[in-house]
Amino acid sequence: MKTLLTHATVITMDPDLGDLRDGQVLVEDDRILAIGHDLPAEGAELVDCRGGILIPGLVNAHMHTWQTALRGVAANWTLLEYFGHVHRGLATLFSPDDIHIATRMGALNQLNCGTTTLGDWCHNNPTPEHTDAAIRGLEESGIRALFFHGSPKPDPKPGQPHFSEIPHPRSEVERLLAGPLGEREGRVTLGLAILGPHYSTLDVTLHDFELAKEFGLVASMHQGGGKAVTPGGWDVIEERGLLGPDINIVHGQSLSDEQLARFCEKGVTFSIAPENEMTQGHGFPITGHVRRHGGVVSLGVDLESVISGDMFTVARMALGMQRSLDNAASRREQGSIPDSSTIRTREALQWITLDGARALGLEHRIGSLTPGKQADIVLLDSSRLNMQPVSDPVSTVVMQASLANIDSVMVAGEFHKRHGKLLADVEEGIGHLAASGHRIYAELQSRQQEGASQ
């Protein structure tokens, strides 16, 4: 099956192809066949994109999609409150059905917002049934995802070890690779959401790094947020040669600039959640530090229990915050702001497309509109009031685009949104999501009241 997208401004994010005015994108089955002008239309469904801008599908490199049912619950909580109320409270009340509906609806919302690839960091999976429910939700949504298999963070019961002492379960990795996530080039694939040296003992850290290496999986870990469990763990990891492009660090505020320089040189990628980091108290985003050392900056929503799921907002937040930090540094050092902006809008768009793909180990498949890559494409309606006039298409996309402009979303050559509407029936799912979230939150409040009265 062929689809020819015509009469569009095409922002490829491929440095060799650049941008095209009144361009065309030819899709065959699940891949991009060609990009250019006057492409062969024989046998293709024609999609007139007049008044539109085509961009690669957005990449949300880090989100805990299971928290979709908790939207707004943690908006006023610091990181420490979040740990207590969510990981040691709300998370323990999720059934597999709750995980399924939250993940499915969260993924559908990402598609609605123009995200075609999701780094889904699932760390509320106390049983294999919870894990399978999350994977099923992703698959049903139609989104492309790297499912980061993680581990829960509850308070241990008497006689149980702390979560920092529990190695990532080899048996679950083997089960998933032999079953639902066995296709390495599938639409939903496997990564490991490990604890890392900040949240685990050294023995567990080394076990988890080596487990990911053994199975050839991207290993992602949170870094920062309170005192490290293993303060010198990164030194040991470096000494053992375990750093490389398959290692993804989330947040990263507690790393020194010297460490960041070495990590970037080794190809380690970084997933930054600027809005949530500043809201909850992680500290200022490390975007500028990673850029300065030539590293890969990817971005993520992180928590829909705190902020919205819109990646355009995340990109603007990252761009604006780092420009502000750069401007303040220039005032201190030079006595005035820089002569020109320190970061261009094209780079911000790259953070949520090609660099997001790099962080997930998927740059060979997605992240740019390049012949041979998967046909993950977003059509923006730039004829609307909020985007006109379009003088610089890239800047217009980054600084003006919103959910209202996302006309169509394609994943692997298949439309999941057309003319501003998701093709999936979401009404029943919204009801189930709301019921799940209200029940979980009410149950936590009931438990807290019972505890206070005892």
Coordinates of C-alpha atoms in Angstrom, one line a residue:
M1 CA 0.0 0.0 0.0
K2 CA 1.3 3.5 -0.9
T3 CA 0.4 6.9 0.5
L4 CA 1.6 10.1 -1.1
L5 CA 1.6 13.2 1.1
T6 CA 1.6 16.3 -1.1
H7 CA 1.9 20.1 -1.0
A8 CA 3.5 20.3 2.4
T9 CA 6.4 22.1 4.0
V10 CA 8.6 19.1 4.9
I11 CA 11.0 19.4 7.9
T12 CA 12.9 16.2 7.6
M13 CA 15.4 16.6 10.4
D14 CA 17.8 14.7 8.1
P15 CA 20.9 17.0 7.7
D16 CA 21.4 15.6 4.1
L17 CA 17.8 16.3 3.0
G18 CA 17.1 19.5 4.8
D19 CA 13.6 21.2 4.5
L20 CA 11.4 21.2 1.4
R21 CA 8.8 23.8 0.4
D22 CA 5.8 22.3 -1.3
G23 CA 7.3 18.9 -0.9
Q24 CA 6.1 15.4 -1.0
V25 CA 6.6 12.2 1.1
L26 CA 5.9 8.8 -0.4
V27 CA 5.1 6.0 2.0
E28 CA 5.0 2.3 1.1
D29 CA 3.6 0.0 3.7
D30 CA 5.4 0.9 6.9
R31 CA 8.4 2.8 5.5
I32 CA 9.2 6.1 3.8
L33 CA 10.0 5.3 0.2
A34 CA 11.0 8.8 -1.1
I35 CA 11.0 12.5 -0.3
G36 CA 11.1 15.2 -2.9
H37 CA 9.0 16.8 -5.6
D38 CA 7.0 15.3 -8.4
L39 CA 7.1 11.8 -6.9
P40 CA 5.3 9.0 -8.7
A41 CA 1.6 8.9 -7.6
E42 CA 0.5 5.8 -9.5
G43 CA -1.3 3.4 -7.1
A44 CA -0.9 5.7 -4.1
E45 CA -3.6 7.2 -1.9
L46 CA -3.2 11.0 -2.2
V47 CA -3.2 13.1 1.0
D48 CA -3.3 16.8 0.2
C49 CA -1.4 18.6 3.0
R50 CA -1.9 22.1 1.6
G51 CA -1.4 24.6 4.5
G52 CA 0.4 22.0 6.5
I53 CA 3.9 21.1 7.9
L54 CA 5.2 17.6 8.0
I55 CA 7.6 16.7 10.7
P56 CA 9.0 13.4 12.1
G57 CA 6.8 11.9 14.8
L58 CA 7.8 13.3 18.2
V59 CA 9.8 11.1 20.6
N60 CA 8.9 11.3 24.3
A61 CA 12.0 9.6 25.7
H62 CA 10.9 9.3 29.3
M63 CA 7.5 8.9 30.8
H64 CA 5.9 6.8 33.5
T65 CA 2.7 6.1 31.5
W66 CA 1.1 4.0 34.3
Q67 CA 0.5 7.3 36.1
T68 CA -1.9 8.6 33.5
A69 CA -4.8 7.8 35.9
L70 CA -3.2 10.0 38.5
R71 CA -3.2 13.2 36.5
G72 CA -2.9 16.3 38.6
V73 CA -2.6 14.3 41.9
A74 CA 1.1 15.2 42.4
A75 CA 1.0 18.7 41.0
N76 CA 1.7 20.3 44.4
W77 CA 4.1 17.7 45.8
T78 CA 7.9 18.0 46.0
L79 CA 10.0 15.0 45.0
L80 CA 10.1 13.8 48.6
E81 CA 6.3 14.0 48.9
Y82 CA 6.0 12.2 45.6
F83 CA 8.2 9.3 46.8
G84 CA 6.1 8.9 49.9
H85 CA 2.6 9.4 48.4
V86 CA 3.1 7.6 45.0
H87 CA 5.7 4.9 45.3
R88 CA 4.9 3.9 48.9
G89 CA 1.2 4.7 48.6
L90 CA -0.8 5.0 45.4
A91 CA 1.4 2.6 43.4
T92 CA 0.7 -0.2 45.7
L93 CA -3.1 0.0 44.9
F94 CA -2.8 -0.6 41.2
S95 CA -4.2 -3.8 39.8
P96 CA -3.1 -5.2 36.4
D97 CA -6.3 -3.7 35.0
D98 CA -5.4 -0.3 36.4
I99 CA -2.0 -0.5 34.8
H100 CA -3.6 -1.5 31.5
I101 CA -6.1 1.3 31.2
A102 CA -3.6 3.9 32.4
T103 CA -0.9 2.8 29.9
R104 CA -3.3 2.4 27.0
M105 CA -5.0 5.8 27.5
G106 CA -1.7 7.5 28.2
A107 CA -0.2 6.2 25.0
L108 CA -3.3 7.3 23.1
N109 CA -2.9 10.7 24.5
Q110 CA 0.7 10.8 23.3
L111 CA -0.5 9.9 19.8
N112 CA -3.1 12.7 20.1
C113 CA -0.3 15.1 21.0
G114 CA 1.9 14.1 18.1
T115 CA 4.2 11.7 19.9
T116 CA 4.7 8.5 17.8
T117 CA 7.5 6.9 20.0
L118 CA 7.4 6.6 23.7
G119 CA 10.0 5.6 26.2
D120 CA 7.6 4.0 28.7
W121 CA 9.4 3.6 32.0
C122 CA 7.2 1.1 33.9
H123 CA 8.3 0.8 37.5
N124 CA 5.0 -0.3 39.0
N125 CA 5.0 -3.9 38.0
P126 CA 5.0 -6.1 41.2
T127 CA 3.8 -9.1 39.2
P128 CA 4.2 -10.4 35.6
E129 CA 0.5 -9.8 35.2
H130 CA 1.1 -6.0 35.8
T131 CA 3.9 -6.1 33.2
D132 CA 1.9 -7.9 30.6
A133 CA -1.0 -5.5 31.2
A134 CA 1.2 -2.5 30.5
I135 CA 2.6 -4.1 27.3
R136 CA -0.9 -4.9 26.1
G137 CA -1.9 -1.3 26.6
L138 CA 0.9 -0.1 24.5
E139 CA 0.2 -2.6 21.8
E140 CA -3.5 -1.8 21.7
S141 CA -2.8 2.0 21.4
G142 CA -0.8 1.6 18.2
I143 CA 2.1 3.7 19.5
R144 CA 5.8 2.8 18.9
A145 CA 7.4 2.2 22.3
L146 CA 10.5 1.1 24.1
F147 CA 9.0 -0.6 27.1
F148 CA 11.5 -0.1 30.0
H149 CA 10.8 -2.9 32.3
G150 CA 11.4 -1.6 35.9
S151 CA 10.7 -2.6 39.5
P152 CA 8.4 -1.2 42.2
K153 CA 9.6 1.0 45.1
P154 CA 7.4 0.3 48.1
D155 CA 8.4 0.3 51.7
P156 CA 9.6 -3.3 52.6
K157 CA 7.4 -5.4 54.8
P158 CA 9.0 -7.1 57.9
G159 CA 11.6 -9.6 56.7
Q160 CA 11.7 -8.2 53.1
P161 CA 14.8 -6.6 51.6
H162 CA 14.8 -2.9 50.6
F163 CA 14.2 -2.5 46.8
S164 CA 17.8 -1.2 46.5
E165 CA 19.0 -4.7 47.4
I166 CA 17.0 -6.6 44.8
P167 CA 18.6 -7.4 41.4
H168 CA 16.7 -6.9 38.3
P169 CA 14.9 -10.3 37.6
R170 CA 16.7 -12.2 34.9
S171 CA 13.7 -14.6 34.6
E172 CA 11.4 -11.7 33.6
V173 CA 13.8 -10.4 30.9
E174 CA 14.1 -13.9 29.5
R175 CA 10.3 -14.4 29.6
L176 CA 9.6 -11.1 27.8
L177 CA 12.2 -11.7 25.1
A178 CA 10.8 -15.2 24.5
G179 CA 7.3 -13.9 24.4
P180 CA 5.5 -10.6 23.9
L181 CA 8.7 -8.5 23.2
G182 CA 10.7 -11.1 21.3
E183 CA 10.7 -9.1 18.0
R184 CA 13.8 -6.8 18.2
E185 CA 12.5 -4.7 15.3
G186 CA 8.9 -4.8 16.4
R187 CA 6.7 -1.7 17.2
V188 CA 7.0 -2.4 21.0
T189 CA 10.4 -3.5 22.1
L190 CA 12.2 -4.1 25.4
G191 CA 14.6 -1.9 27.5
L192 CA 15.6 -2.1 31.1
A193 CA 14.6 0.5 33.7
I194 CA 17.3 -0.3 36.3
L195 CA 18.0 1.3 39.6
G196 CA 21.6 2.4 38.9
P197 CA 24.1 3.5 41.5
H198 CA 21.9 6.2 42.9
Y199 CA 19.1 3.9 43.9
S200 CA 20.8 0.5 44.5
T201 CA 23.7 -1.2 46.2
L202 CA 26.9 -1.7 44.2
D203 CA 26.3 -5.4 43.8
V204 CA 22.8 -4.8 42.4
T205 CA 24.1 -2.0 40.1
L206 CA 26.8 -4.2 38.5
H207 CA 24.4 -7.1 38.2
D208 CA 21.8 -4.9 36.3
F209 CA 24.4 -3.2 34.0
E210 CA 25.8 -6.6 33.1
L211 CA 22.3 -8.1 32.6
A212 CA 21.5 -5.3 30.1
K213 CA 24.8 -5.8 28.3
E214 CA 24.3 -9.5 28.0
F215 CA 20.9 -9.2 26.3
G216 CA 21.9 -6.1 24.2
L217 CA 19.2 -3.9 25.8
V218 CA 19.2 -0.1 26.5
A219 CA 19.6 0.4 30.3
S220 CA 18.0 3.5 31.6
M221 CA 18.2 4.8 35.2
H222 CA 17.3 7.8 37.3
Q223 CA 20.2 9.8 38.7
G224 CA 19.6 12.4 41.4
G225 CA 16.9 13.1 43.9
G226 CA 18.2 12.7 47.4
K227 CA 21.2 10.9 48.7
A228 CA 22.8 8.2 46.6
V229 CA 22.7 4.6 47.9
T230 CA 26.2 3.9 46.3
P231 CA 28.1 7.3 46.2
G232 CA 31.1 5.9 44.3
G233 CA 29.2 3.6 42.1
W234 CA 29.8 5.5 38.8
D235 CA 33.6 5.3 39.3
V236 CA 33.3 1.5 39.5
I237 CA 31.1 1.4 36.4
E238 CA 33.6 3.5 34.5
E239 CA 36.5 1.3 35.6
R240 CA 34.7 -1.8 34.4
G241 CA 34.0 -0.3 30.9
L242 CA 30.2 -0.5 31.2
L243 CA 29.4 3.0 29.8
G244 CA 28.4 3.4 26.2
P245 CA 25.5 4.5 23.9
D246 CA 23.3 1.8 25.4
I247 CA 23.3 3.6 28.8
N248 CA 20.6 6.3 29.3
I249 CA 20.6 8.6 32.3
V250 CA 17.4 10.3 33.4
H251 CA 17.7 13.7 35.1
G252 CA 21.4 13.6 36.1
Q253 CA 21.6 16.8 38.3
S254 CA 23.9 15.2 40.9
L255 CA 26.6 14.3 38.3
S256 CA 29.7 16.5 38.3
D257 CA 30.7 18.4 35.2
E258 CA 33.8 16.2 34.9
Q259 CA 31.6 13.1 35.0
L260 CA 29.3 14.5 32.4
A261 CA 32.2 15.2 30.1
R262 CA 33.5 11.6 30.3
F263 CA 30.0 10.1 30.0
C264 CA 29.2 12.1 26.9
E265 CA 32.6 11.1 25.3
K266 CA 31.6 7.5 25.8
G267 CA 28.2 8.1 24.1
V268 CA 26.0 7.9 27.2
T269 CA 22.6 9.6 26.4
F270 CA 20.6 11.8 28.7
S271 CA 16.8 12.1 29.1
I272 CA 15.9 15.4 30.7
A273 CA 12.4 16.3 32.1
P274 CA 12.8 20.1 32.5
E275 CA 9.4 21.1 33.6
N276 CA 9.0 18.3 36.1
E277 CA 12.5 18.6 37.4
M278 CA 12.1 22.3 38.2
T279 CA 8.6 21.7 39.7
Q280 CA 9.5 18.8 42.0
G281 CA 13.0 20.0 43.1
H282 CA 15.5 18.0 41.2
G283 CA 17.3 21.2 40.3
F284 CA 18.0 23.1 37.1
P285 CA 18.0 20.9 34.0
I286 CA 21.4 19.8 32.8
T287 CA 20.7 20.5 29.2
G288 CA 23.5 23.1 28.8
H289 CA 26.1 20.8 30.5
V290 CA 25.3 17.9 28.2
R291 CA 25.3 20.2 25.1
R292 CA 28.7 21.7 26.1
H293 CA 30.2 18.2 26.2
G294 CA 28.7 17.1 22.8
G295 CA 26.3 14.7 24.4
V296 CA 22.8 13.6 23.3
V297 CA 19.9 15.6 24.9
S298 CA 16.5 13.9 24.8
L299 CA 13.4 15.1 26.6
G300 CA 10.5 13.5 28.4
V301 CA 7.3 14.4 30.1
D302 CA 8.2 12.2 33.0
L303 CA 5.0 12.4 35.1
E304 CA 1.5 13.2 33.9
S305 CA 0.6 13.1 37.6
V306 CA 2.4 16.5 37.7
I307 CA 2.4 18.1 34.2
S308 CA 0.7 17.7 30.8
G309 CA 1.8 15.1 28.2
D310 CA 2.5 17.7 25.4
M311 CA 6.1 17.4 24.1
F312 CA 5.9 20.8 22.4
T313 CA 5.5 22.3 25.8
V314 CA 8.4 20.2 27.2
A315 CA 10.7 21.3 24.3
R316 CA 9.8 25.0 24.9
M317 CA 10.4 24.6 28.6
A318 CA 13.9 23.1 27.9
L319 CA 14.8 25.7 25.4
G320 CA 13.6 28.7 27.4
M321 CA 15.2 27.5 30.6
Q322 CA 18.6 26.9 29.1
R323 CA 18.5 30.2 27.2
S324 CA 17.7 31.9 30.5
L325 CA 20.6 30.1 32.2
D326 CA 22.9 31.0 29.3
N327 CA 21.8 34.7 29.4
A328 CA 22.3 34.9 33.2
A329 CA 25.8 33.4 32.9
S330 CA 26.7 35.9 30.1
R331 CA 25.5 38.8 32.3
R332 CA 27.7 37.6 35.1
E333 CA 30.8 37.0 33.0
Q334 CA 30.4 39.6 30.2
G335 CA 28.2 42.2 31.8
S336 CA 25.5 41.7 29.1
I337 CA 23.4 39.1 27.4
P338 CA 24.9 37.2 24.4
D339 CA 24.8 38.8 21.0
S340 CA 22.5 36.1 19.7
S341 CA 20.5 33.2 21.1
T342 CA 22.7 30.4 22.4
I343 CA 20.4 27.7 21.1
R344 CA 18.5 27.7 17.9
T345 CA 14.9 26.3 17.6
R346 CA 16.0 23.6 15.2
E347 CA 18.1 22.0 18.0
A348 CA 15.1 22.0 20.3
L349 CA 13.1 20.2 17.6
Q350 CA 16.0 17.7 17.3
W351 CA 15.8 17.0 21.0
I352 CA 12.2 15.6 20.6
T353 CA 12.8 13.8 17.3
L354 CA 16.2 12.5 16.2
D355 CA 18.0 12.8 19.6
G356 CA 15.0 11.2 21.3
A357 CA 15.4 8.3 18.9
R358 CA 19.2 8.1 19.7
A359 CA 18.5 7.9 23.4
L360 CA 16.2 5.0 22.8
G361 CA 18.6 3.2 20.5
L362 CA 16.1 3.7 17.6
E363 CA 17.8 6.3 15.4
H364 CA 18.3 3.7 12.6
R365 CA 14.5 3.4 12.4
I366 CA 12.9 6.7 13.4
G367 CA 13.6 10.3 14.3
S368 CA 13.9 11.9 10.9
L369 CA 12.0 11.7 7.6
T370 CA 14.5 9.7 5.7
P371 CA 13.8 7.1 2.9
G372 CA 14.1 3.7 4.4
K373 CA 13.1 4.7 7.9
Q374 CA 9.7 3.9 9.5
A375 CA 6.9 6.1 8.3
D376 CA 6.3 7.9 11.6
I377 CA 5.0 11.3 10.5
V378 CA 3.0 14.2 12.0
L379 CA 1.0 16.7 9.9
L380 CA 0.6 20.1 11.5
D381 CA -2.2 22.4 10.4
S382 CA -0.2 25.6 10.1
S383 CA -3.1 27.5 8.5
R384 CA -4.7 28.1 11.9
L385 CA -4.6 31.5 13.6
N386 CA -2.0 30.5 16.2
M387 CA 0.6 29.6 13.6
Q388 CA 0.1 32.2 10.9
P389 CA 2.1 33.7 9.3
V390 CA 4.8 31.1 8.9
S391 CA 8.0 32.8 8.2
D392 CA 10.4 30.2 9.7
P393 CA 8.7 26.8 9.7
V394 CA 11.0 25.3 12.3
S395 CA 10.6 28.2 14.7
T396 CA 6.8 28.2 14.1
V397 CA 6.6 24.5 14.9
V398 CA 8.7 24.7 18.1
M399 CA 7.3 28.0 19.5
Q400 CA 3.7 28.1 18.3
A401 CA 2.4 24.6 17.7
S402 CA 0.0 23.0 20.1
L403 CA -2.4 20.1 20.3
A404 CA -4.9 22.2 18.2
N405 CA -2.5 22.0 15.2
I406 CA -2.0 18.3 15.1
D407 CA -4.1 17.3 12.2
S408 CA -2.8 13.8 11.4
V409 CA -0.5 11.2 13.1
M410 CA 1.0 8.2 11.3
V411 CA 2.9 5.3 12.8
A412 CA 4.6 2.8 10.6
G413 CA 2.6 4.0 7.6
E414 CA -0.8 3.7 9.4
F415 CA -2.9 6.8 10.4
H416 CA -3.9 6.9 14.0
K417 CA -5.2 10.5 13.9
R418 CA -6.9 12.2 10.9
H419 CA -8.4 15.7 10.6
G420 CA -7.7 16.4 14.3
K421 CA -9.4 13.3 15.7
L422 CA -8.0 10.0 17.0
L423 CA -9.2 7.1 15.0
A424 CA -9.5 4.9 18.1
D425 CA -12.7 5.0 20.1
V426 CA -11.6 6.6 23.4
E427 CA -14.9 7.5 25.1
E428 CA -15.3 4.2 27.0
G429 CA -11.6 4.2 27.9
I430 CA -11.9 7.7 29.3
G431 CA -14.6 6.5 31.6
H432 CA -12.6 3.5 32.7
L433 CA -9.5 5.7 33.3
A434 CA -11.5 8.1 35.4
A435 CA -13.0 5.3 37.5
S436 CA -9.6 3.7 38.0
G437 CA -7.9 7.0 39.1
H438 CA -10.7 8.0 41.4
R439 CA -10.8 4.6 43.1
I440 CA -7.1 4.5 43.7
Y441 CA -6.9 8.0 45.1
A442 CA -9.9 7.5 47.3
E443 CA -8.5 4.2 48.7
L444 CA -5.2 6.0 49.5
Q445 CA -7.0 8.7 51.4
S446 CA -9.1 6.1 53.3
R447 CA -5.9 4.3 54.3
Q448 CA -4.3 7.5 55.5
Q449 CA -7.3 8.5 57.5
E450 CA -7.4 5.0 59.1
G451 CA -3.7 5.3 60.0
A452 CA -4.2 8.8 61.5
S453 CA -7.0 7.5 63.7
Q454 CA -5.1 4.6 65.1

